[in-house]
Protein backbone atom coordinates (compact mmCIF):
# COMPACT_ATOMS: atom_id res chain seq x y z
CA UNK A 1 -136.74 90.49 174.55
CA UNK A 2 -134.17 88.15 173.15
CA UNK A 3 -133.51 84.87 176.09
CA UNK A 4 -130.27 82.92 174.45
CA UNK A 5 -131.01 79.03 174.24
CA UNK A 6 -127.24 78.46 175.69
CA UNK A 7 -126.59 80.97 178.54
CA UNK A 8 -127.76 82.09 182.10
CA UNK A 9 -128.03 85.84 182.72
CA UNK A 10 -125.56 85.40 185.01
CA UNK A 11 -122.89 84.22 182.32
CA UNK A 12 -123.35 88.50 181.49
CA UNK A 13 -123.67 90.37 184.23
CA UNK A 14 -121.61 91.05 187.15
CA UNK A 15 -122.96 89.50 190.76
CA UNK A 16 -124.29 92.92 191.94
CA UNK A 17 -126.19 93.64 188.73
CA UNK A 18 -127.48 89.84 189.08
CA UNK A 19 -128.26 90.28 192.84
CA UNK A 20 -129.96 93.35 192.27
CA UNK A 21 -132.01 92.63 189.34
CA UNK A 22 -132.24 88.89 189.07
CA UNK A 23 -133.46 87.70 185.10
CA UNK A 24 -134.56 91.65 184.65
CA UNK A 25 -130.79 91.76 183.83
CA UNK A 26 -131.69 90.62 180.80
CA UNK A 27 -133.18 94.29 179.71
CA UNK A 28 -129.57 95.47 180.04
CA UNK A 29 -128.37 93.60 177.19
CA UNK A 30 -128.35 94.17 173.49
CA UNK A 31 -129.88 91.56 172.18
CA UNK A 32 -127.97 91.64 169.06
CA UNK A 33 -125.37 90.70 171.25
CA UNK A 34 -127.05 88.22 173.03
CA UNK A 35 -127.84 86.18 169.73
CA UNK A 36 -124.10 86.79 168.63
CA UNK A 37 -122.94 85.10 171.89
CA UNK A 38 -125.57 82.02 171.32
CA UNK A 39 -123.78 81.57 167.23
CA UNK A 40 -120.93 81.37 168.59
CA UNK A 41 -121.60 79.16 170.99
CA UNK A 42 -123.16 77.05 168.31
CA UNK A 43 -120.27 77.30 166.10
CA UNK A 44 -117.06 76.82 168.25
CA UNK A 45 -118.60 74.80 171.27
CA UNK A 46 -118.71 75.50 174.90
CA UNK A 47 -118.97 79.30 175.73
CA UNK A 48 -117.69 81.11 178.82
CA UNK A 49 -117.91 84.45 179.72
CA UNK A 50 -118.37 84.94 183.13
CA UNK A 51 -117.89 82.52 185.86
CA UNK A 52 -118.23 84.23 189.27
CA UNK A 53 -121.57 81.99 189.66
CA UNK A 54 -119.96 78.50 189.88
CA UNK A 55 -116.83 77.15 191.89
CA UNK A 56 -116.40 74.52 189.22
CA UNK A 57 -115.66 77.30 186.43
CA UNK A 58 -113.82 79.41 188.39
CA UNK A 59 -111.80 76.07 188.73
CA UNK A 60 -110.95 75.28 185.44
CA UNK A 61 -111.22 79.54 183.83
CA UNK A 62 -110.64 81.71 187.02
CA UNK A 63 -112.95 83.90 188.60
CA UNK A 64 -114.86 86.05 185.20
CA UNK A 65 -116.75 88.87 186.40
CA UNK A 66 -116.32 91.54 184.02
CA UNK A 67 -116.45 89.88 180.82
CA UNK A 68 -120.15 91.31 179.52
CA UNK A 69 -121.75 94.20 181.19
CA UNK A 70 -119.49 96.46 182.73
CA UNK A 71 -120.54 98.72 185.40
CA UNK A 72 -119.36 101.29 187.66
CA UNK A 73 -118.03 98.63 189.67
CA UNK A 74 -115.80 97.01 187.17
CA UNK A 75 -114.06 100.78 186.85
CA UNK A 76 -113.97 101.64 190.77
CA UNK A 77 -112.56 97.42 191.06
CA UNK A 78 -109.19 98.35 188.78
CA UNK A 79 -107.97 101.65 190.00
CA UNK A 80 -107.65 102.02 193.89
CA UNK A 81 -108.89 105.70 193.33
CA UNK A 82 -113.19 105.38 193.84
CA UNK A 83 -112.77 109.44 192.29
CA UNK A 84 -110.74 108.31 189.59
CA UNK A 85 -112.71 105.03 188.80
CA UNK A 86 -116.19 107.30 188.58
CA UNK A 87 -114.29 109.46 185.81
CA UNK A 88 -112.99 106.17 183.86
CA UNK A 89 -116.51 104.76 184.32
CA UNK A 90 -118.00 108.22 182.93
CA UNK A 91 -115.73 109.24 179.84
CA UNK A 92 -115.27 105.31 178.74
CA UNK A 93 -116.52 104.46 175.41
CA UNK A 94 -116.53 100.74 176.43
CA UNK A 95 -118.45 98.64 173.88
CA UNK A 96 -119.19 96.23 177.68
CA UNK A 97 -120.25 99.84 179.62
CA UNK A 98 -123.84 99.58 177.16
CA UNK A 99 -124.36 95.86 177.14
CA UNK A 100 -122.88 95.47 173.55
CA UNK A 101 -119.69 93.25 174.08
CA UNK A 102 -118.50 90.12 175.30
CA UNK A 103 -114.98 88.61 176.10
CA UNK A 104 -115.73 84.93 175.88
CA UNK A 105 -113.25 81.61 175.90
CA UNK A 106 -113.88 78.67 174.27
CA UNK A 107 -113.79 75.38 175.34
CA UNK A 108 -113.04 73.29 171.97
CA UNK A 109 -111.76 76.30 169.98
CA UNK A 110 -108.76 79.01 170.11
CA UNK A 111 -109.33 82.43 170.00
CA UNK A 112 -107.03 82.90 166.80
CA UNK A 113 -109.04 79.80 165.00
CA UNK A 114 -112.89 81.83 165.92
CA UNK A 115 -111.94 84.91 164.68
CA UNK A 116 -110.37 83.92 161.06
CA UNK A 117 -113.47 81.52 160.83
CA UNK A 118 -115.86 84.62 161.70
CA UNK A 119 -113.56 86.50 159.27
CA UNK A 120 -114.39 83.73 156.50
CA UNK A 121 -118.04 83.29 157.23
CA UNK A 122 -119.26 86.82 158.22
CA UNK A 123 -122.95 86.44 157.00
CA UNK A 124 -122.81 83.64 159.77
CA UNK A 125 -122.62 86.09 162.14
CA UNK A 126 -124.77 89.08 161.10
CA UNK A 127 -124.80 91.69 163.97
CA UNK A 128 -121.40 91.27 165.22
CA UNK A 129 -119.63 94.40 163.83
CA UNK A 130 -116.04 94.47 165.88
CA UNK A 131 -113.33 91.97 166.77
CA UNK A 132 -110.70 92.69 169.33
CA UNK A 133 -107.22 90.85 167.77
CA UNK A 134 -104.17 90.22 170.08
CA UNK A 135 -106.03 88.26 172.42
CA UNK A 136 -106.28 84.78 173.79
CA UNK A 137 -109.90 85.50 174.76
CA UNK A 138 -112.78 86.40 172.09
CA UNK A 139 -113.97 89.86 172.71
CA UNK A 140 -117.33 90.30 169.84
CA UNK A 141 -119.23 93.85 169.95
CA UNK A 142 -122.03 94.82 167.89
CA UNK A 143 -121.52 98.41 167.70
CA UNK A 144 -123.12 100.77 165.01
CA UNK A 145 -120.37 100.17 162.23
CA UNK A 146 -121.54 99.03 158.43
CA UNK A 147 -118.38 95.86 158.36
CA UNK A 148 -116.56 94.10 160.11
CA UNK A 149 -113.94 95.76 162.02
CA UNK A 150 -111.01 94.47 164.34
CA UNK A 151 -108.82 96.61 166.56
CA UNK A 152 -106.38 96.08 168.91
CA UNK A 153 -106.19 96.85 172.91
């Protein structure tokens, strides 16, 4: 089991997943993305992903709850519908649904300038296969795809 050297479990997993499961929250992770999330913290600087753990984030990023793991919750928490939120939750292909994805911002470094650095430096970053573009957050996945590949929401 892959521990990152920069983030807390927390920083992944919503606060019912956390409360529930404590550092075992870890097993939900991939760690390919886990390592991902720890070069890019060593690249472009201060890392955030989620923040519901700490009033002084939530200060300065809002309240981040969503931005790793996704779980049932996340679906039913969007559409007023708990029926309709089960069926999102079931037929979504989320990349975040299976611990593989994570929407983080960076403290030092725009969203724009990570990406076309990733873009120049792939080897750098050897398991992270997709890039959401559009964005002024960094969404990374390491999905089963042989390059590189960036979409858009």
């Amino acid at each position: 089991m892959y521990i990152p050297k920069h983030f807390s479990v927390e920083e992944f997993v919503p606060e019912l997943a956390y409360q529930e499961r404590g550092e075992q929250a870890w097993e939900l992770l991939d760690e390919r993305m886990l390592i991902t999330a720890d070069q890019c913290r060593e690249e472009f600087g201060p890392t955030f992903v989620n923040t519901w753990f700490s009033e002084r984030l939530i200060a300065v990023y809002g309240r981040r709850e969503w931005s790793g793991l996704r779980t049932l919750g996340y679906y039913q928490s969007v559409h007023d519908d708990d029926a309709f939120g089960l069926h999102k939750y079931l037929t979504s292909y989320s990349q975040h649904k299976y611990g593989r994805a994570f929407d983080a911002l960076f403290r030092d470094t725009p969203a724009d300038e990570a990406r076309d650095y990733i873009r120049r430096h792939p080897k750098q970053f050897p398991y992270l296969t997709a890039m959401e573009t559009g964005t002024s957050w960094f969404h990374g996945d390491v999905r089963n795809v042989r390059k590189l590949m960036e979409f858009t929401p």
